[in-house]
mmCIF file of C-alpha atoms in Angstrom:
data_model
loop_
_atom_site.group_PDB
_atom_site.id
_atom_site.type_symbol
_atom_site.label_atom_id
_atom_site.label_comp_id
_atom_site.label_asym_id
_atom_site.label_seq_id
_atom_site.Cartn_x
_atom_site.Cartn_y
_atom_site.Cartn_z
ATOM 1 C CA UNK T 877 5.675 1.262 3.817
ATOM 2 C CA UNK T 878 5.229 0.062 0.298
ATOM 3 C CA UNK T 879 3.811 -2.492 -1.994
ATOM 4 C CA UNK T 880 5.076 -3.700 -5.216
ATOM 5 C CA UNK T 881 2.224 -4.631 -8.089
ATOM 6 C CA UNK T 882 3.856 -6.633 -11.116
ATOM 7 C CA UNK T 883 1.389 -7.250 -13.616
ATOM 8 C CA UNK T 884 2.436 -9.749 -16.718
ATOM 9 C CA UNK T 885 -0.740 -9.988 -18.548
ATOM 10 C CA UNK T 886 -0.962 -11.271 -21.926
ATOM 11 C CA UNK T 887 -0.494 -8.471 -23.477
ATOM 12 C CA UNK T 888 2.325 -9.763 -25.967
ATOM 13 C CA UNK T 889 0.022 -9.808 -28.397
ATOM 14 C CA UNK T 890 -0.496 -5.761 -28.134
ATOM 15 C CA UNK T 891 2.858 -5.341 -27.795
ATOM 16 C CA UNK T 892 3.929 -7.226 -31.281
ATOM 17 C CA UNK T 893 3.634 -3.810 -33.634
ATOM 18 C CA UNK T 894 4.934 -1.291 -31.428
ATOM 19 C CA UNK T 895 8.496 -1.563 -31.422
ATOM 20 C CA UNK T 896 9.427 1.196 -29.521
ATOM 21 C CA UNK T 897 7.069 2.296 -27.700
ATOM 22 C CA UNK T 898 6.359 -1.252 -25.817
ATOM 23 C CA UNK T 899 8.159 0.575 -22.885
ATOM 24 C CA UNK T 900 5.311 3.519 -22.879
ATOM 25 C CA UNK T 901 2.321 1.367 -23.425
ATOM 26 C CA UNK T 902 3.327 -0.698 -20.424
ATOM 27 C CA UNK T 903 3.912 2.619 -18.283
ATOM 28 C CA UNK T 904 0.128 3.306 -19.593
ATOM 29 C CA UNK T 905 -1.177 0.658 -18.194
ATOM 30 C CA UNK T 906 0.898 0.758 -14.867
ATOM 31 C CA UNK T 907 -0.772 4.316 -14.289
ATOM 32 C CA UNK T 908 -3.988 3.003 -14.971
ATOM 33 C CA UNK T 909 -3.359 0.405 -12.656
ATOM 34 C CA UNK T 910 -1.904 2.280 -9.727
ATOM 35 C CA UNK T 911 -4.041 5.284 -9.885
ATOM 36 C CA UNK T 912 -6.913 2.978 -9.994
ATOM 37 C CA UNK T 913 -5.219 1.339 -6.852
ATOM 38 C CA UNK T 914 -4.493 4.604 -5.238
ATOM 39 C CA UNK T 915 -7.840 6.377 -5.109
ATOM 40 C CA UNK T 916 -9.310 3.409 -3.905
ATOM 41 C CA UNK T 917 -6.799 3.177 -0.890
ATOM 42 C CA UNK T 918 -7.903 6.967 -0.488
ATOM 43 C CA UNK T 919 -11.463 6.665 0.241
ATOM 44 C CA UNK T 920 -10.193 3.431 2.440
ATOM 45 C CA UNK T 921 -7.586 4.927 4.469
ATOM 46 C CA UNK T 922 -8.475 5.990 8.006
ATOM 47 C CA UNK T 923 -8.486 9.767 8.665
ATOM 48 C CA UNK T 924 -7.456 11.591 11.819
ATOM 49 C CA UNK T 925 -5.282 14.648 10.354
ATOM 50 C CA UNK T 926 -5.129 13.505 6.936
ATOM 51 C CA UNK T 927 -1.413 13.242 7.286
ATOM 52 C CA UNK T 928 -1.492 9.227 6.450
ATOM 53 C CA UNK T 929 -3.743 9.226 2.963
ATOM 54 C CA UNK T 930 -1.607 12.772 2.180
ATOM 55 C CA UNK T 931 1.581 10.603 1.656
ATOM 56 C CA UNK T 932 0.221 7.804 -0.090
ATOM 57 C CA UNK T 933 1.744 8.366 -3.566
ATOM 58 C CA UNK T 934 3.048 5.608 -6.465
ATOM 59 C CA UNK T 935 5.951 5.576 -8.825
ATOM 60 C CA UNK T 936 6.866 3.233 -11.581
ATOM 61 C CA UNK T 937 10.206 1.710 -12.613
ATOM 62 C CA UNK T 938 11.026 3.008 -16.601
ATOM 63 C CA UNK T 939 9.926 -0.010 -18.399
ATOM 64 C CA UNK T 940 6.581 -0.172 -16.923
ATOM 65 C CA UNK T 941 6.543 -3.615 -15.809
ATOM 66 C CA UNK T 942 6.728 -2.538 -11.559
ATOM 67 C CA UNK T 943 4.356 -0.104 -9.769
ATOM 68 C CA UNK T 944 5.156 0.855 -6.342
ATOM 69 C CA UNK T 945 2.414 2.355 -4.151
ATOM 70 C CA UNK T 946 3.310 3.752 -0.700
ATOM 71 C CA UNK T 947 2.605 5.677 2.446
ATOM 72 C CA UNK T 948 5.351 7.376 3.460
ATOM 73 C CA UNK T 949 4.010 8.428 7.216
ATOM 74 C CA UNK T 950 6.251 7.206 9.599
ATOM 75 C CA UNK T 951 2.999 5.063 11.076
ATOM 76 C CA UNK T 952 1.608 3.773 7.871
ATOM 77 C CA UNK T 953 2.863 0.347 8.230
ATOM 78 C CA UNK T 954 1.196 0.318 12.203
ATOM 79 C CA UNK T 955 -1.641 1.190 10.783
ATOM 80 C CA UNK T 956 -1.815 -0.659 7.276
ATOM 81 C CA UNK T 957 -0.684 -3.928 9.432
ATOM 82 C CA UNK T 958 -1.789 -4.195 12.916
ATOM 83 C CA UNK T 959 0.252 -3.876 16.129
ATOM 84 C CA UNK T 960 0.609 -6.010 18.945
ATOM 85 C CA UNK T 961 -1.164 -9.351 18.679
ATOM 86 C CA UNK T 962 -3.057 -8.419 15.527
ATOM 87 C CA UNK T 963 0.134 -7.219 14.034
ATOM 88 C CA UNK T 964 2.477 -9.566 12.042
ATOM 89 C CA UNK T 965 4.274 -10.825 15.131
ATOM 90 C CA UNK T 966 1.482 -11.650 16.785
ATOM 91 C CA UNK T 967 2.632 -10.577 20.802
ATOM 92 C CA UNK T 968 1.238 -8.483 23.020
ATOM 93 C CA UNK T 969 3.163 -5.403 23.733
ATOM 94 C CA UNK T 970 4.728 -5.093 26.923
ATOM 95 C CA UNK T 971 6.055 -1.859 28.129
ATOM 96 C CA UNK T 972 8.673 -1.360 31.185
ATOM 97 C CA UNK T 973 10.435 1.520 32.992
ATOM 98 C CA UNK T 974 13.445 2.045 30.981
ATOM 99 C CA UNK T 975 15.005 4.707 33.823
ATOM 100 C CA UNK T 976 12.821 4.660 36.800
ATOM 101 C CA UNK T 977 11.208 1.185 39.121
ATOM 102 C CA UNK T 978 8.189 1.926 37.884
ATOM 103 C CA UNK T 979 5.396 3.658 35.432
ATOM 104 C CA UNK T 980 3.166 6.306 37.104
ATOM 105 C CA UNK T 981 0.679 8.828 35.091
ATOM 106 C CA UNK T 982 -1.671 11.313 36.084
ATOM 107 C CA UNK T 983 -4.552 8.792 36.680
ATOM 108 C CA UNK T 984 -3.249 6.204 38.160
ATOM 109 C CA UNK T 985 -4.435 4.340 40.901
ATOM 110 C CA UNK T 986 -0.360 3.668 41.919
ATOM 111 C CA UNK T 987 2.865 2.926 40.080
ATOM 112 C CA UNK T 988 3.326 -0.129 37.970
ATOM 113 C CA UNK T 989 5.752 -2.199 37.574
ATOM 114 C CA UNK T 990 4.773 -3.380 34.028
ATOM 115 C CA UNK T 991 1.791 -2.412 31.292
ATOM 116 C CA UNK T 992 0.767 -5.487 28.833
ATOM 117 C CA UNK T 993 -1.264 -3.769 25.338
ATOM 118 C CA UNK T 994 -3.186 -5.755 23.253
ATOM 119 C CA UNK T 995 -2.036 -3.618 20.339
ATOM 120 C CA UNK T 996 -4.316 -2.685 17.376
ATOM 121 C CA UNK T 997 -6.269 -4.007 14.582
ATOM 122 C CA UNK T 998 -4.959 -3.278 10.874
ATOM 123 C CA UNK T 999 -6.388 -1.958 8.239
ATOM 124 C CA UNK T 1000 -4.690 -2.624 5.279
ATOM 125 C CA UNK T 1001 -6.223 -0.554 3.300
ATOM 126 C CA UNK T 1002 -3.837 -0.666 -0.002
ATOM 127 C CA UNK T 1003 -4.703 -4.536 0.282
ATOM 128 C CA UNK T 1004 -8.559 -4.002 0.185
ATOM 129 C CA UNK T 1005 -7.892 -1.186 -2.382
ATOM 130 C CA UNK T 1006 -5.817 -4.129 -4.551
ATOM 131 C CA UNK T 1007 -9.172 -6.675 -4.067
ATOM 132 C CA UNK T 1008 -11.905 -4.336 -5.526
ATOM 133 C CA UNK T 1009 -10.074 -4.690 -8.801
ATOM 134 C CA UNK T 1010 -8.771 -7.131 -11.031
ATOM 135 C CA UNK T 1011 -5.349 -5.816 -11.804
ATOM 136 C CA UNK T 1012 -4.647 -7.447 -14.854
ATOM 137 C CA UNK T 1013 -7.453 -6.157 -16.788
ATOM 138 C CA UNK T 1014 -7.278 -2.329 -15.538
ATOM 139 C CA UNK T 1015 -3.117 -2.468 -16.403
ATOM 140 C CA UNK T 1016 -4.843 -3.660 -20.174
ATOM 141 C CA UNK T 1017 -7.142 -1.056 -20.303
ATOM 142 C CA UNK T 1018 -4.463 1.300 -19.983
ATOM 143 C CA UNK T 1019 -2.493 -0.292 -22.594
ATOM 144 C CA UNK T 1020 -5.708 -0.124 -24.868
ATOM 145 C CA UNK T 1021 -6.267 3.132 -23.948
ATOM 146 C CA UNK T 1022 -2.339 4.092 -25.252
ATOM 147 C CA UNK T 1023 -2.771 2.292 -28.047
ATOM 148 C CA UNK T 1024 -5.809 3.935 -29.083
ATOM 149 C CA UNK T 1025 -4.282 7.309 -28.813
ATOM 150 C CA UNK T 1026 -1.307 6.176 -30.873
ATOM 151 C CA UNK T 1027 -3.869 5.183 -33.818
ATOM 152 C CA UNK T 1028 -2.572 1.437 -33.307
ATOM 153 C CA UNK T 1029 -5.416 -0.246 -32.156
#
């Protein structure tokens, strides 16, 4: 699972003087933006083992101009989105025998033919993360922040 942040400020106006380092200021203010992003999703994400908020990680194409942020747990996008009816397609989930006539476990009151799940709730938490900000003005703090350490600004 994994979102894509493009940010096209109007930063042109920064970027006149540099020549070439327009690539790296833009990079700077990616990594502002998406570690900003990413310790906010963090403290956000739900915990059981840690497993989920232990593979959320970013990367950044070489000019700068797209930030990826991800969760690479094979369950992040169950989580992140909902399953069931509150998941994008909006059904129930209905589960079958795929071998036998019927389910049984221990518990039961008798075999079934049939089990209908409501599913669960989301919580996209990289999307509530992305709304506690305003992405365009941490990627140009970054870029100031470059700039300022490059005796440009």
């Amino acid at each position: 699972m994994k979102f894509a942040v493009k940010i096209t400020p109007d930063v042109e106006k920064m970027f006149r003087d540099l020549g070439s380092d327009v690539n790296e200021a833009r990079r700077a203010g990616m990594i502002n933006l998406l570690e900003d992003v990413e310790a906010r999703a963090v403290k956000l994400t739900p915990v059981q083992t840690s497993h989920l908020v232990n593979s959320e990680t970013n990367e950044i194409k070489d000019d700068g101009r797209i930030g990826i942020i991800k969760a690479t747990a094979k369950y992040a996008r169950y989580v992140h989105d909902g399953t069931g009816r509150y998941g994008p397609y909006k059904k129930d989930i209905v589960i079958i025998p795929s071998k036998a006539k019927a389910l049984y476990w221990p518990g039961a009151k008798h075999p079934v033919k049939r089990v209908t799940q409501k599913g669960i709730k989301g919580n996209p938490f990289f999307l509530k993360a992305l709304k506690q900000i305003k992405p365009g003005e941490v990627f140009e703090e970054g870029v100031r922040k470059y700039l300022q350490s490059k005796g440009r600004m």
